[in-house]
């Protein structure tokens, strides 16, 4: 019998995959603001997926990539917003 935590982890992975598809769909809208929202959501979803992969399979570099995404995602958004503002 599968442990309830393993079932929850796989369910969360499936939900994050659906959210990632939705975030890509949001990012492809014509508005720049919606693009920023979609990319921010996608980076959070991918970082969470990488943390789960690290926890489930013990792959160490996934955690490092996830931390870089979480730290550099907002920095890129702020830089892009400043460039647009002028």
PDB file of C-alpha atoms in Angstrom:
ATOM      1  CA  UNK A   1       0.000   0.000   0.000  1.00  0.00           C
ATOM      2  CA  UNK A   2       1.300   3.451  -0.916  1.00  0.00           C
ATOM      3  CA  UNK A   3       2.006   5.905   1.826  1.00  0.00           C
ATOM      4  CA  UNK A   4      -0.365   8.890   1.954  1.00  0.00           C
ATOM      5  CA  UNK A   5       2.583  11.291   1.610  1.00  0.00           C
ATOM      6  CA  UNK A   6       3.700   9.700  -1.658  1.00  0.00           C
ATOM      7  CA  UNK A   7       0.170   9.918  -3.027  1.00  0.00           C
ATOM      8  CA  UNK A   8       0.010  13.577  -1.999  1.00  0.00           C
ATOM      9  CA  UNK A   9       3.355  14.307  -3.656  1.00  0.00           C
ATOM     10  CA  UNK A  10       2.280  12.767  -6.966  1.00  0.00           C
ATOM     11  CA  UNK A  11      -1.053  14.606  -6.781  1.00  0.00           C
ATOM     12  CA  UNK A  12       0.793  17.870  -6.194  1.00  0.00           C
ATOM     13  CA  UNK A  13       3.066  17.156  -9.164  1.00  0.00           C
ATOM     14  CA  UNK A  14       0.029  16.603 -11.386  1.00  0.00           C
ATOM     15  CA  UNK A  15      -1.619  19.793 -10.141  1.00  0.00           C
ATOM     16  CA  UNK A  16       1.573  21.772 -10.727  1.00  0.00           C
ATOM     17  CA  UNK A  17       1.802  20.397 -14.263  1.00  0.00           C
ATOM     18  CA  UNK A  18      -1.731  21.639 -14.973  1.00  0.00           C
ATOM     19  CA  UNK A  19      -0.878  25.000 -13.392  1.00  0.00           C
ATOM     20  CA  UNK A  20       2.256  25.238 -15.534  1.00  0.00           C
ATOM     21  CA  UNK A  21       0.198  24.768 -18.686  1.00  0.00           C
ATOM     22  CA  UNK A  22      -2.223  27.454 -17.491  1.00  0.00           C
ATOM     23  CA  UNK A  23       0.678  29.807 -16.715  1.00  0.00           C
ATOM     24  CA  UNK A  24       2.103  29.339 -20.215  1.00  0.00           C
ATOM     25  CA  UNK A  25      -1.324  30.100 -21.642  1.00  0.00           C
ATOM     26  CA  UNK A  26      -1.514  33.276 -19.538  1.00  0.00           C
ATOM     27  CA  UNK A  27       2.010  34.272 -20.584  1.00  0.00           C
ATOM     28  CA  UNK A  28       1.113  34.090 -24.269  1.00  0.00           C
ATOM     29  CA  UNK A  29      -1.556  36.781 -23.999  1.00  0.00           C
ATOM     30  CA  UNK A  30      -0.929  39.995 -25.886  1.00  0.00           C
ATOM     31  CA  UNK A  31      -0.686  42.195 -22.795  1.00  0.00           C
ATOM     32  CA  UNK A  32       2.741  42.724 -21.273  1.00  0.00           C
ATOM     33  CA  UNK A  33       1.298  42.606 -17.769  1.00  0.00           C
ATOM     34  CA  UNK A  34      -0.292  39.227 -18.392  1.00  0.00           C
ATOM     35  CA  UNK A  35       3.008  37.989 -19.796  1.00  0.00           C
ATOM     36  CA  UNK A  36       4.796  38.991 -16.604  1.00  0.00           C
ATOM     37  CA  UNK A  37       2.140  37.323 -14.459  1.00  0.00           C
ATOM     38  CA  UNK A  38       2.326  34.136 -16.517  1.00  0.00           C
ATOM     39  CA  UNK A  39       6.104  33.914 -16.391  1.00  0.00           C
ATOM     40  CA  UNK A  40       6.144  34.599 -12.647  1.00  0.00           C
ATOM     41  CA  UNK A  41       3.588  31.852 -12.078  1.00  0.00           C
ATOM     42  CA  UNK A  42       5.505  29.473 -14.301  1.00  0.00           C
ATOM     43  CA  UNK A  43       8.779  30.082 -12.464  1.00  0.00           C
ATOM     44  CA  UNK A  44       7.097  29.424  -9.101  1.00  0.00           C
ATOM     45  CA  UNK A  45       5.511  26.214 -10.421  1.00  0.00           C
ATOM     46  CA  UNK A  46       8.777  24.940 -11.879  1.00  0.00           C
ATOM     47  CA  UNK A  47      10.670  25.780  -8.678  1.00  0.00           C
ATOM     48  CA  UNK A  48       8.104  23.859  -6.641  1.00  0.00           C
ATOM     49  CA  UNK A  49       8.289  20.896  -9.019  1.00  0.00           C
ATOM     50  CA  UNK A  50      12.087  20.881  -8.694  1.00  0.00           C
ATOM     51  CA  UNK A  51      11.869  20.946  -4.887  1.00  0.00           C
ATOM     52  CA  UNK A  52       9.468  17.989  -5.009  1.00  0.00           C
ATOM     53  CA  UNK A  53      11.793  16.076  -7.334  1.00  0.00           C
ATOM     54  CA  UNK A  54      14.644  16.766  -4.922  1.00  0.00           C
ATOM     55  CA  UNK A  55      12.570  15.493  -2.017  1.00  0.00           C
ATOM     56  CA  UNK A  56      11.228  12.412  -3.783  1.00  0.00           C
ATOM     57  CA  UNK A  57      14.312  11.225  -5.663  1.00  0.00           C
ATOM     58  CA  UNK A  58      17.195  12.888  -3.827  1.00  0.00           C
ATOM     59  CA  UNK A  59      18.590  14.781  -6.819  1.00  0.00           C
ATOM     60  CA  UNK A  60      20.608  17.555  -5.200  1.00  0.00           C
ATOM     61  CA  UNK A  61      21.031  20.006  -8.049  1.00  0.00           C
ATOM     62  CA  UNK A  62      17.249  20.390  -8.434  1.00  0.00           C
ATOM     63  CA  UNK A  63      17.147  22.295  -5.147  1.00  0.00           C
ATOM     64  CA  UNK A  64      19.896  24.661  -6.285  1.00  0.00           C
ATOM     65  CA  UNK A  65      18.140  25.398  -9.571  1.00  0.00           C
ATOM     66  CA  UNK A  66      14.859  25.969  -7.714  1.00  0.00           C
ATOM     67  CA  UNK A  67      16.500  28.459  -5.341  1.00  0.00           C
ATOM     68  CA  UNK A  68      18.029  30.312  -8.285  1.00  0.00           C
ATOM     69  CA  UNK A  69      14.614  30.502  -9.978  1.00  0.00           C
ATOM     70  CA  UNK A  70      12.963  31.807  -6.829  1.00  0.00           C
ATOM     71  CA  UNK A  71      15.656  34.435  -6.287  1.00  0.00           C
ATOM     72  CA  UNK A  72      16.163  35.569  -9.872  1.00  0.00           C
ATOM     73  CA  UNK A  73      12.528  35.460 -11.025  1.00  0.00           C
ATOM     74  CA  UNK A  74      11.411  38.618  -9.190  1.00  0.00           C
ATOM     75  CA  UNK A  75      14.669  40.374 -10.073  1.00  0.00           C
ATOM     76  CA  UNK A  76      14.009  39.802 -13.773  1.00  0.00           C
ATOM     77  CA  UNK A  77      10.427  40.998 -13.418  1.00  0.00           C
ATOM     78  CA  UNK A  78      11.511  44.197 -11.669  1.00  0.00           C
ATOM     79  CA  UNK A  79      14.236  44.832 -14.253  1.00  0.00           C
ATOM     80  CA  UNK A  80      11.804  44.304 -17.138  1.00  0.00           C
ATOM     81  CA  UNK A  81       9.232  46.617 -15.538  1.00  0.00           C
ATOM     82  CA  UNK A  82      11.869  49.331 -15.090  1.00  0.00           C
ATOM     83  CA  UNK A  83      12.915  49.052 -18.737  1.00  0.00           C
ATOM     84  CA  UNK A  84       9.313  49.386 -19.854  1.00  0.00           C
ATOM     85  CA  UNK A  85       8.718  52.386 -17.619  1.00  0.00           C
ATOM     86  CA  UNK A  86      11.707  54.152 -19.064  1.00  0.00           C
TER      87      UNK A  86
END
